[in-house]
PDB file of C-alpha atoms and ligand atoms in Angstrom:
ATOM      1  CA  THR Q   1     -30.109  41.467  21.436  1.00 83.00           C
ATOM      2  CA  HIS Q   2     -29.887  39.148  24.131  1.00 89.00           C
ATOM      3  CA  GLN Q   3     -30.837  36.511  22.649  1.00 92.00           C
ATOM      4  CA  THR Q   4     -28.178  36.363  20.167  1.00 94.00           C
ATOM      5  CA  GLU Q   5     -25.681  36.816  23.087  1.00 93.00           C
ATOM      6  CA  LEU Q   6     -26.891  33.363  24.850  1.00 94.00           C
ATOM      7  CA  LEU Q   7     -26.837  31.597  21.546  1.00 94.00           C
ATOM      8  CA  ARG Q   8     -23.007  32.903  20.940  1.00 96.00           C
ATOM      9  CA  ASN Q   9     -22.278  32.341  24.494  1.00 95.00           C
ATOM     10  CA  LYS Q  10     -23.515  29.027  24.032  1.00 94.00           C
ATOM     11  CA  LEU Q  11     -21.902  27.858  21.000  1.00 94.00           C
ATOM     12  CA  GLU Q  12     -18.456  29.809  22.338  1.00 95.00           C
ATOM     13  CA  ILE Q  13     -18.796  32.094  19.505  1.00 97.00           C
ATOM     14  CA  HIS Q  14     -16.704  35.281  19.975  1.00 96.00           C
ATOM     15  CA  VAL Q  15     -17.071  38.502  17.425  1.00 96.00           C
ATOM     16  CA  LYS Q  16     -15.620  41.383  17.471  1.00 94.00           C
ATOM     17  CA  GLY Q  17     -16.415  44.547  15.328  1.00 90.00           C
ATOM     18  CA  GLY Q  18     -19.392  46.456  14.710  1.00 81.00           C
ATOM     19  CA  LEU Q  19     -23.166  45.476  13.860  1.00 88.00           C
ATOM     20  CA  VAL Q  20     -22.395  41.649  13.370  1.00 94.00           C
ATOM     21  CA  PRO Q  21     -25.309  39.903  11.837  1.00 95.00           C
ATOM     22  CA  PRO Q  22     -26.614  37.148  14.246  1.00 95.00           C
ATOM     23  CA  PRO Q  23     -25.767  33.625  13.487  1.00 96.00           C
ATOM     24  CA  PHE Q  24     -28.320  31.460  12.165  1.00 95.00           C
ATOM     25  CA  LEU Q  25     -29.556  27.919  13.372  1.00 94.00           C
ATOM     26  CA  SER Q  26     -29.596  25.888  10.137  1.00 96.00           C
ATOM     27  CA  PHE Q  27     -28.522  26.586   6.611  1.00 97.00           C
ATOM     28  CA  SER Q  28     -32.309  26.626   4.811  1.00 94.00           C
ATOM     29  CA  SER Q  29     -32.642  29.789   7.142  1.00 92.00           C
ATOM     30  CA  CYS Q  30     -30.021  31.649   5.368  1.00 88.00           C
ATOM     31  CA  ARG Q  31     -31.612  32.345   1.832  1.00 90.00           C
ATOM     32  CA  LEU Q  32     -29.392  30.112  -0.133  1.00 96.00           C
ATOM     33  CA  PRO Q  33     -29.581  29.154  -3.768  1.00 96.00           C
ATOM     34  CA  GLN Q  34     -31.779  26.304  -3.854  1.00 96.00           C
ATOM     35  CA  LYS Q  35     -29.453  24.005  -5.715  1.00 97.00           C
ATOM     36  CA  LEU Q  36     -26.343  25.028  -3.054  1.00 98.00           C
ATOM     37  CA  LEU Q  37     -28.848  23.890  -0.210  1.00 98.00           C
ATOM     38  CA  HIS Q  38     -30.009  20.759  -1.872  1.00 97.00           C
ATOM     39  CA  ASN Q  39     -25.837  20.194  -2.222  1.00 98.00           C
ATOM     40  CA  ILE Q  40     -25.306  20.827   1.129  1.00 98.00           C
ATOM     41  CA  GLU Q  41     -27.789  18.590   2.113  1.00 97.00           C
ATOM     42  CA  ALA Q  42     -26.409  16.058  -0.713  1.00 97.00           C
ATOM     43  CA  ALA Q  43     -23.115  16.171   1.200  1.00 97.00           C
ATOM     44  CA  GLY Q  44     -24.361  15.018   4.671  1.00 97.00           C
ATOM     45  CA  PHE Q  45     -24.048  18.578   6.005  1.00 97.00           C
ATOM     46  CA  GLY Q  46     -27.321  18.343   8.051  1.00 90.00           C
ATOM     47  CA  THR Q  47     -26.318  21.192  11.063  1.00 96.00           C
ATOM     48  CA  PRO Q  48     -24.143  23.866  10.564  1.00 97.00           C
ATOM     49  CA  THR Q  49     -20.979  23.955  12.595  1.00 97.00           C
ATOM     50  CA  PRO Q  50     -20.288  26.882  14.806  1.00 97.00           C
ATOM     51  CA  ILE Q  51     -18.038  28.741  12.717  1.00 97.00           C
ATOM     52  CA  GLN Q  52     -20.558  28.283   9.433  1.00 98.00           C
ATOM     53  CA  MET Q  53     -23.370  29.475  11.704  1.00 97.00           C
ATOM     54  CA  GLN Q  54     -21.569  32.983  12.381  1.00 98.00           C
ATOM     55  CA  ALA Q  55     -19.386  33.019   9.261  1.00 98.00           C
ATOM     56  CA  ILE Q  56     -21.580  32.701   6.681  1.00 98.00           C
ATOM     57  CA  PRO Q  57     -24.192  35.494   7.576  1.00 97.00           C
ATOM     58  CA  ILE Q  58     -21.182  37.845   7.950  1.00 97.00           C
ATOM     59  CA  ALA Q  59     -19.722  37.031   4.561  1.00 97.00           C
ATOM     60  CA  LEU Q  60     -23.544  37.115   3.113  1.00 97.00           C
ATOM     61  CA  SER Q  61     -23.576  40.219   4.425  1.00 95.00           C
ATOM     62  CA  GLY Q  62     -20.679  41.833   2.313  1.00 95.00           C
ATOM     63  CA  LYS Q  63     -18.267  42.132   5.190  1.00 96.00           C
ATOM     64  CA  SER Q  64     -14.791  41.282   5.461  1.00 97.00           C
ATOM     65  CA  LEU Q  65     -13.961  38.781   7.968  1.00 98.00           C
ATOM     66  CA  LEU Q  66     -11.218  37.551  10.157  1.00 98.00           C
ATOM     67  CA  ALA Q  67     -11.793  33.681  11.511  1.00 97.00           C
ATOM     68  CA  SER Q  68     -10.287  31.332  13.442  1.00 96.00           C
ATOM     69  CA  ALA Q  69     -11.189  27.989  14.744  1.00 95.00           C
ATOM     70  CA  ASP Q  70     -10.189  24.450  15.557  1.00 93.00           C
ATOM     71  CA  THR Q  71      -9.149  22.087  12.396  1.00 93.00           C
ATOM     72  CA  GLY Q  72     -11.977  19.949  11.150  1.00 94.00           C
ATOM     73  CA  SER Q  73     -14.417  22.687  12.520  1.00 95.00           C
ATOM     74  CA  GLY Q  74     -15.891  23.341   8.921  1.00 97.00           C
ATOM     75  CA  LYS Q  75     -14.261  26.111   7.597  1.00 97.00           C
ATOM     76  CA  THR Q  76     -13.917  25.246   4.258  1.00 98.00           C
ATOM     77  CA  THR Q  77     -17.521  25.290   3.960  1.00 98.00           C
ATOM     78  CA  SER Q  78     -18.521  28.518   6.064  1.00 98.00           C
ATOM     79  CA  PHE Q  79     -16.403  30.260   2.776  1.00 98.00           C
ATOM     80  CA  LEU Q  80     -17.082  28.164  -0.061  1.00 98.00           C
ATOM     81  CA  VAL Q  81     -21.278  28.690   0.874  1.00 98.00           C
ATOM     82  CA  PRO Q  82     -21.034  32.738   0.297  1.00 98.00           C
ATOM     83  CA  VAL Q  83     -18.772  32.356  -2.389  1.00 98.00           C
ATOM     84  CA  VAL Q  84     -21.000  30.319  -4.374  1.00 98.00           C
ATOM     85  CA  SER Q  85     -24.504  32.183  -3.155  1.00 98.00           C
ATOM     86  CA  ARG Q  86     -22.441  35.369  -4.080  1.00 97.00           C
ATOM     87  CA  CYS Q  87     -21.419  34.334  -7.477  1.00 97.00           C
ATOM     88  CA  ASP Q  88     -25.103  32.787  -8.442  1.00 96.00           C
ATOM     89  CA  GLY Q  89     -26.185  36.269  -6.952  1.00 95.00           C
ATOM     90  CA  PHE Q  90     -24.069  38.078  -9.942  1.00 92.00           C
ATOM     91  CA  ARG Q  91     -25.446  35.786 -12.609  1.00 90.00           C
ATOM     92  CA  HIS Q  92     -28.911  36.830 -11.601  1.00 91.00           C
ATOM     93  CA  GLN Q  93     -28.581  40.820 -11.138  1.00 90.00           C
ATOM     94  CA  ASN Q  94     -26.412  40.448 -14.891  1.00 91.00           C
ATOM     95  CA  PHE Q  95     -28.787  37.912 -16.247  1.00 90.00           C
ATOM     96  CA  SER Q  96     -25.567  36.283 -17.518  1.00 89.00           C
ATOM     97  CA  ARG Q  97     -22.489  34.145 -16.465  1.00 89.00           C
ATOM     98  CA  PRO Q  98     -19.507  36.238 -15.502  1.00 88.00           C
ATOM     99  CA  LYS Q  99     -16.489  36.697 -18.100  1.00 92.00           C
ATOM    100  CA  ASN Q 100     -14.208  36.837 -15.501  1.00 95.00           C
ATOM    101  CA  PRO Q 101     -13.576  35.272 -12.117  1.00 97.00           C
ATOM    102  CA  LEU Q 102     -15.446  36.362  -9.387  1.00 98.00           C
ATOM    103  CA  ALA Q 103     -13.671  34.883  -6.535  1.00 98.00           C
ATOM    104  CA  VAL Q 104     -10.421  33.744  -5.320  1.00 98.00           C
ATOM    105  CA  VAL Q 105      -8.851  31.419  -2.843  1.00 98.00           C
ATOM    106  CA  LEU Q 106      -5.323  31.294  -1.684  1.00 98.00           C
ATOM    107  CA  THR Q 107      -4.165  28.656   0.112  1.00 98.00           C
ATOM    108  CA  PRO Q 108      -0.476  27.933   1.066  1.00 98.00           C
ATOM    109  CA  THR Q 109      -0.131  24.133  -0.396  1.00 98.00           C
ATOM    110  CA  ARG Q 110      -1.191  22.549  -3.578  1.00 98.00           C
ATOM    111  CA  GLU Q 111      -2.898  19.716  -1.771  1.00 98.00           C
ATOM    112  CA  LEU Q 112      -5.219  21.966   0.265  1.00 98.00           C
ATOM    113  CA  CYS Q 113      -6.072  23.767  -3.092  1.00 98.00           C
ATOM    114  CA  ILE Q 114      -7.168  20.570  -4.867  1.00 98.00           C
ATOM    115  CA  GLN Q 115      -9.393  19.850  -1.263  1.00 98.00           C
ATOM    116  CA  VAL Q 116     -10.961  23.330  -1.862  1.00 98.00           C
ATOM    117  CA  GLU Q 117     -11.769  23.174  -5.035  1.00 98.00           C
ATOM    118  CA  ASP Q 118     -12.954  19.856  -4.962  1.00 98.00           C
ATOM    119  CA  GLN Q 119     -15.422  20.737  -1.974  1.00 98.00           C
ATOM    120  CA  ALA Q 120     -16.238  24.212  -4.342  1.00 98.00           C
ATOM    121  CA  LYS Q 121     -17.261  21.752  -7.564  1.00 98.00           C
ATOM    122  CA  LEU Q 122     -19.659  19.923  -4.819  1.00 98.00           C
ATOM    123  CA  LEU Q 123     -21.351  22.960  -3.517  1.00 98.00           C
ATOM    124  CA  GLY Q 124     -21.581  24.140  -6.693  1.00 98.00           C
ATOM    125  CA  LYS Q 125     -22.816  21.263  -8.573  1.00 97.00           C
ATOM    126  CA  GLY Q 126     -25.928  21.508 -11.240  1.00 96.00           C
ATOM    127  CA  LEU Q 127     -25.129  25.380 -10.945  1.00 96.00           C
ATOM    128  CA  PRO Q 128     -23.256  27.586 -13.582  1.00 94.00           C
ATOM    129  CA  PHE Q 129     -20.314  27.400 -11.207  1.00 96.00           C
ATOM    130  CA  LYS Q 130     -16.729  26.794 -12.779  1.00 97.00           C
ATOM    131  CA  THR Q 131     -13.262  26.849 -10.833  1.00 98.00           C
ATOM    132  CA  ALA Q 132     -10.018  26.807 -11.805  1.00 98.00           C
ATOM    133  CA  LEU Q 133      -7.319  25.189 -10.077  1.00 98.00           C
ATOM    134  CA  VAL Q 134      -3.733  27.292 -10.423  1.00 98.00           C
ATOM    135  CA  VAL Q 135      -1.110  25.241  -8.994  1.00 98.00           C
ATOM    136  CA  GLY Q 136       2.258  24.680  -9.388  1.00 95.00           C
ATOM    137  CA  GLY Q 137       3.096  20.590 -10.616  1.00 92.00           C
ATOM    138  CA  ASP Q 138       0.596  21.102 -13.412  1.00 90.00           C
ATOM    139  CA  ALA Q 139       1.512  23.042 -16.891  1.00 93.00           C
ATOM    140  CA  MET Q 140       0.384  26.669 -16.550  1.00 94.00           C
ATOM    141  CA  ALA Q 141      -0.861  26.663 -20.067  1.00 95.00           C
ATOM    142  CA  GLY Q 142      -3.867  24.000 -19.306  1.00 96.00           C
ATOM    143  CA  GLN Q 143      -4.422  26.549 -15.991  1.00 96.00           C
ATOM    144  CA  LEU Q 144      -4.297  29.576 -18.345  1.00 96.00           C
ATOM    145  CA  HIS Q 145      -6.952  27.946 -21.022  1.00 96.00           C
ATOM    146  CA  ARG Q 146      -9.466  27.144 -18.128  1.00 96.00           C
ATOM    147  CA  ILE Q 147      -9.425  30.453 -17.170  1.00 96.00           C
ATOM    148  CA  GLN Q 148     -10.034  31.878 -20.116  1.00 94.00           C
ATOM    149  CA  GLN Q 149     -12.862  29.753 -20.807  1.00 93.00           C
ATOM    150  CA  ALA Q 150     -14.836  31.879 -17.618  1.00 93.00           C
ATOM    151  CA  VAL Q 151     -14.711  30.588 -14.541  1.00 97.00           C
ATOM    152  CA  GLU Q 152     -16.110  32.194 -11.211  1.00 98.00           C
ATOM    153  CA  LEU Q 153     -13.592  30.638  -9.038  1.00 98.00           C
ATOM    154  CA  ILE Q 154      -9.768  30.525  -9.040  1.00 98.00           C
ATOM    155  CA  VAL Q 155      -8.522  28.076  -6.289  1.00 98.00           C
ATOM    156  CA  GLY Q 156      -4.780  28.514  -6.141  1.00 98.00           C
ATOM    157  CA  THR Q 157      -1.291  29.404  -4.414  1.00 98.00           C
ATOM    158  CA  PRO Q 158      -0.186  32.609  -4.245  1.00 98.00           C
ATOM    159  CA  GLY Q 159       3.021  31.843  -6.097  1.00 97.00           C
ATOM    160  CA  ARG Q 160       1.648  29.994  -9.089  1.00 97.00           C
ATOM    161  CA  LEU Q 161      -1.265  33.086  -9.461  1.00 98.00           C
ATOM    162  CA  ILE Q 162       1.666  35.360  -9.523  1.00 97.00           C
ATOM    163  CA  ASP Q 163       3.602  33.710 -12.422  1.00 96.00           C
ATOM    164  CA  LEU Q 164      -0.003  33.339 -14.293  1.00 96.00           C
ATOM    165  CA  LEU Q 165      -0.721  37.011 -13.747  1.00 96.00           C
ATOM    166  CA  ALA Q 166       2.815  38.573 -14.695  1.00 95.00           C
ATOM    167  CA  LYS Q 167       3.050  36.190 -17.718  1.00 94.00           C
ATOM    168  CA  HIS Q 168      -0.463  36.552 -18.930  1.00 94.00           C
ATOM    169  CA  ASP Q 169      -3.320  39.032 -19.382  1.00 93.00           C
ATOM    170  CA  ILE Q 170      -5.929  37.907 -16.661  1.00 95.00           C
ATOM    171  CA  ASP Q 171      -8.386  40.122 -15.885  1.00 95.00           C
ATOM    172  CA  LEU Q 172      -9.287  39.921 -11.856  1.00 97.00           C
ATOM    173  CA  GLY Q 173     -11.036  43.395 -11.626  1.00 95.00           C
ATOM    174  CA  ASP Q 174     -14.546  41.743 -11.536  1.00 96.00           C
ATOM    175  CA  VAL Q 175     -13.236  39.668  -8.133  1.00 98.00           C
ATOM    176  CA  MET Q 176     -15.824  40.338  -5.373  1.00 97.00           C
ATOM    177  CA  ILE Q 177     -14.356  37.985  -2.986  1.00 98.00           C
ATOM    178  CA  LEU Q 178     -11.017  37.114  -2.012  1.00 98.00           C
ATOM    179  CA  VAL Q 179     -10.397  34.326   0.803  1.00 98.00           C
ATOM    180  CA  LEU Q 180      -7.065  33.551   2.245  1.00 98.00           C
ATOM    181  CA  ASP Q 181      -7.441  30.033   3.770  1.00 98.00           C
ATOM    182  CA  GLU Q 182      -4.617  28.805   6.397  1.00 98.00           C
ATOM    183  CA  VAL Q 183      -3.446  33.055   6.428  1.00 97.00           C
ATOM    184  CA  ASP Q 184      -0.825  31.584   9.598  1.00 96.00           C
ATOM    185  CA  CYS Q 185       0.909  29.085   7.534  1.00 97.00           C
ATOM    186  CA  MET Q 186       1.403  31.100   4.569  1.00 98.00           C
ATOM    187  CA  LEU Q 187       2.529  33.866   6.461  1.00 97.00           C
ATOM    188  CA  GLN Q 188       4.980  31.076   7.909  1.00 97.00           C
ATOM    189  CA  LYS Q 189       6.099  30.088   4.489  1.00 97.00           C
ATOM    190  CA  GLY Q 190       6.927  33.828   3.322  1.00 97.00           C
ATOM    191  CA  PHE Q 191       4.178  34.721   1.343  1.00 97.00           C
ATOM    192  CA  ARG Q 192       3.065  37.876   2.599  1.00 97.00           C
ATOM    193  CA  ASP Q 193       4.333  40.060  -0.605  1.00 97.00           C
ATOM    194  CA  GLN Q 194       2.710  37.695  -2.715  1.00 97.00           C
ATOM    195  CA  VAL Q 195      -0.707  37.789  -1.272  1.00 98.00           C
ATOM    196  CA  MET Q 196      -0.541  41.285  -0.977  1.00 97.00           C
ATOM    197  CA  GLN Q 197       0.503  41.542  -4.886  1.00 97.00           C
ATOM    198  CA  ILE Q 198      -2.680  39.523  -5.454  1.00 98.00           C
ATOM    199  CA  PHE Q 199      -4.592  41.630  -3.451  1.00 98.00           C
ATOM    200  CA  TRP Q 200      -3.481  45.037  -4.790  1.00 96.00           C
ATOM    201  CA  ALA Q 201      -4.519  43.328  -8.628  1.00 95.00           C
ATOM    202  CA  LEU Q 202      -8.225  43.090  -7.041  1.00 97.00           C
ATOM    203  CA  SER Q 203     -10.495  45.952  -6.692  1.00 93.00           C
ATOM    204  CA  GLN Q 204     -10.988  46.290  -3.342  1.00 94.00           C
ATOM    205  CA  PRO Q 205     -12.718  42.571  -2.610  1.00 97.00           C
ATOM    206  CA  GLN Q 206     -14.516  41.700   0.184  1.00 98.00           C
ATOM    207  CA  VAL Q 207     -11.326  39.533   2.229  1.00 98.00           C
ATOM    208  CA  LEU Q 208     -12.409  36.326   4.562  1.00 98.00           C
ATOM    209  CA  MET Q 209      -9.474  35.219   5.922  1.00 98.00           C
ATOM    210  CA  TYR Q 210      -8.890  31.998   8.206  1.00 98.00           C
ATOM    211  CA  SER Q 211      -6.051  31.269  10.761  1.00 94.00           C
ATOM    212  CA  ALA Q 212      -5.499  28.496  13.280  1.00 88.00           C
ATOM    213  CA  THR Q 213      -4.139  31.129  15.365  1.00 88.00           C
ATOM    214  CA  ILE Q 214      -4.349  35.129  15.717  1.00 91.00           C
ATOM    215  CA  SER Q 215      -1.129  36.602  15.924  1.00 93.00           C
ATOM    216  CA  GLN Q 216       0.092  40.108  15.950  1.00 95.00           C
ATOM    217  CA  GLU Q 217       1.449  39.149  11.938  1.00 95.00           C
ATOM    218  CA  VAL Q 218      -2.118  38.240  11.051  1.00 96.00           C
ATOM    219  CA  GLU Q 219      -4.159  41.226  12.704  1.00 95.00           C
ATOM    220  CA  LYS Q 220      -1.670  43.469  10.594  1.00 96.00           C
ATOM    221  CA  LEU Q 221      -2.463  41.833   7.248  1.00 97.00           C
ATOM    222  CA  ALA Q 222      -6.009  41.871   8.280  1.00 96.00           C
ATOM    223  CA  SER Q 223      -6.084  45.495   8.998  1.00 94.00           C
ATOM    224  CA  SER Q 224      -3.815  46.443   5.983  1.00 95.00           C
ATOM    225  CA  MET Q 225      -7.063  44.869   3.393  1.00 97.00           C
ATOM    226  CA  ALA Q 226     -10.041  45.833   5.070  1.00 95.00           C
ATOM    227  CA  LYS Q 227     -10.376  48.694   7.785  1.00 88.00           C
ATOM    228  CA  ASP Q 228     -14.045  47.319   9.181  1.00 88.00           C
ATOM    229  CA  ILE Q 229     -13.205  43.612   9.599  1.00 94.00           C
ATOM    230  CA  VAL Q 230     -15.195  41.492  11.959  1.00 96.00           C
ATOM    231  CA  SER Q 231     -13.484  39.161  13.919  1.00 96.00           C
ATOM    232  CA  VAL Q 232     -14.951  35.970  15.143  1.00 97.00           C
ATOM    233  CA  SER Q 233     -13.246  33.097  16.871  1.00 96.00           C
ATOM    234  CA  ILE Q 234     -14.619  29.711  18.257  1.00 96.00           C
ATOM    235  CA  GLY Q 235     -13.930  28.002  21.524  1.00 92.00           C
ATOM    236  CA  GLN Q 236     -11.584  29.903  24.148  1.00 75.00           C
ATOM    237  CA  PRO Q 237     -11.588  33.242  23.613  1.00 58.00           C
ATOM    238  CA  ASN Q 238      -7.944  34.978  22.946  1.00 51.00           C
ATOM    239  CA  ARG Q 239      -6.911  32.232  21.114  1.00 46.00           C
TER     240      ARG Q 239
HETATM  241  P1  ADP C 301     -11.189  23.179   8.561  1.00 56.26           P
HETATM  242  O1  ADP C 301     -11.080  23.869   7.526  1.00 56.26           O
HETATM  243  O2  ADP C 301     -12.271  23.796   9.697  1.00 56.26           O
HETATM  244  O3  ADP C 301      -9.854  22.197   9.278  1.00 56.26           O
HETATM  245  P2  ADP C 301     -13.116  21.107   6.787  1.00 56.26           P
HETATM  246  O4  ADP C 301     -13.679  22.637   6.464  1.00 56.26           O
HETATM  247  O5  ADP C 301     -11.841  20.665   6.159  1.00 56.26           O
HETATM  248  O6  ADP C 301     -12.380  21.946   8.057  1.00 56.26           O
HETATM  249  O7  ADP C 301     -13.960  20.341   7.156  1.00 56.26           O
HETATM  250  C1  ADP C 301     -14.007  18.934   8.108  1.00 56.26           C
HETATM  251  C2  ADP C 301     -14.634  17.789   7.775  1.00 56.26           C
HETATM  252  O8  ADP C 301     -16.107  18.483   8.120  1.00 56.26           O
HETATM  253  C3  ADP C 301     -14.889  17.499   6.217  1.00 56.26           C
HETATM  254  O9  ADP C 301     -14.469  16.540   5.810  1.00 56.26           O
HETATM  255  C4  ADP C 301     -16.120  18.736   6.086  1.00 56.26           C
HETATM  256  O10 ADP C 301     -16.805  17.652   5.120  1.00 56.26           O
HETATM  257  C5  ADP C 301     -16.975  18.105   7.188  1.00 56.26           C
HETATM  258  N1  ADP C 301     -17.968  19.395   7.446  1.00 56.26           N
HETATM  259  C6  ADP C 301     -18.277  20.329   6.963  1.00 56.26           C
HETATM  260  N2  ADP C 301     -19.353  20.878   8.001  1.00 56.26           N
HETATM  261  C7  ADP C 301     -19.723  20.274   8.134  1.00 56.26           C
HETATM  262  C8  ADP C 301     -21.533  19.931   8.630  1.00 56.26           C
HETATM  263  N3  ADP C 301     -21.935  21.284   8.628  1.00 56.26           N
HETATM  264  N4  ADP C 301     -21.639  18.847   8.660  1.00 56.26           N
HETATM  265  C9  ADP C 301     -21.010  17.817   8.966  1.00 56.26           C
HETATM  266  N5  ADP C 301     -19.331  17.766   8.203  1.00 56.26           N
HETATM  267  C10 ADP C 301     -19.340  18.425   8.160  1.00 56.26           C
HETATM  268 MG1   MG C 302      -9.040  24.129   6.414  1.00 56.26          MG
END
């Protein structure tokens, strides 16, 4: 509607792609699990940032997303809120916790993975929401053991996850959401084939891609993973 357009203009939210849900202005207007809402407030996130306002309703609707926004603009929370929420929804639908992971977040570095997992634990506190960290530098056996105990979310680097999948029987067939954080950086590091290999191990997941800049290579990767992807960028257009 006209009102949605005005709001997006004001917040410098640019969207591309068919039927994009409107941005929401508060976390509480977003039908999130009560505990998650509580954790968001406890983290001190009173008001959503523009990327959160627009990316969260898109991700909750099940659509795939290619997003760009400045560093420090709250992108992590914009993908973790839908991840936690959709995992909670799965549990309610199936009347039990999942046996296999429901979401995978890939990032280019061990340090970034640790940050993302910490944030995920914070947002999933008090919920049956378990995470596994799959990065180099720690023993693989412990990471495998963790996954075998049933976790909702795996946060990892592409290389280590590939290694783990090659050596062990890990069922990723229930993964609904694949998040690629700092995808431009992953491409620069030459992780493209590994990321694709992980994508192919999943059964048509929703893909949430985040990049500081949207290069042709990033767009190519996005369109090879999802036909009907929605693009969101915050700030000046065509960055
Ligand atoms: P990005 O990935 O976009 O660079 P982060 O997700 O790492 O940014 O978030 C940057 C900082 O902003 C973090 O310290 C995070 O806790 C904080 N933050 C995220 N969302 C909000 C919010 N809605 N209100 C206040 N602070 C927020
Ligand atoms: Mg980030």
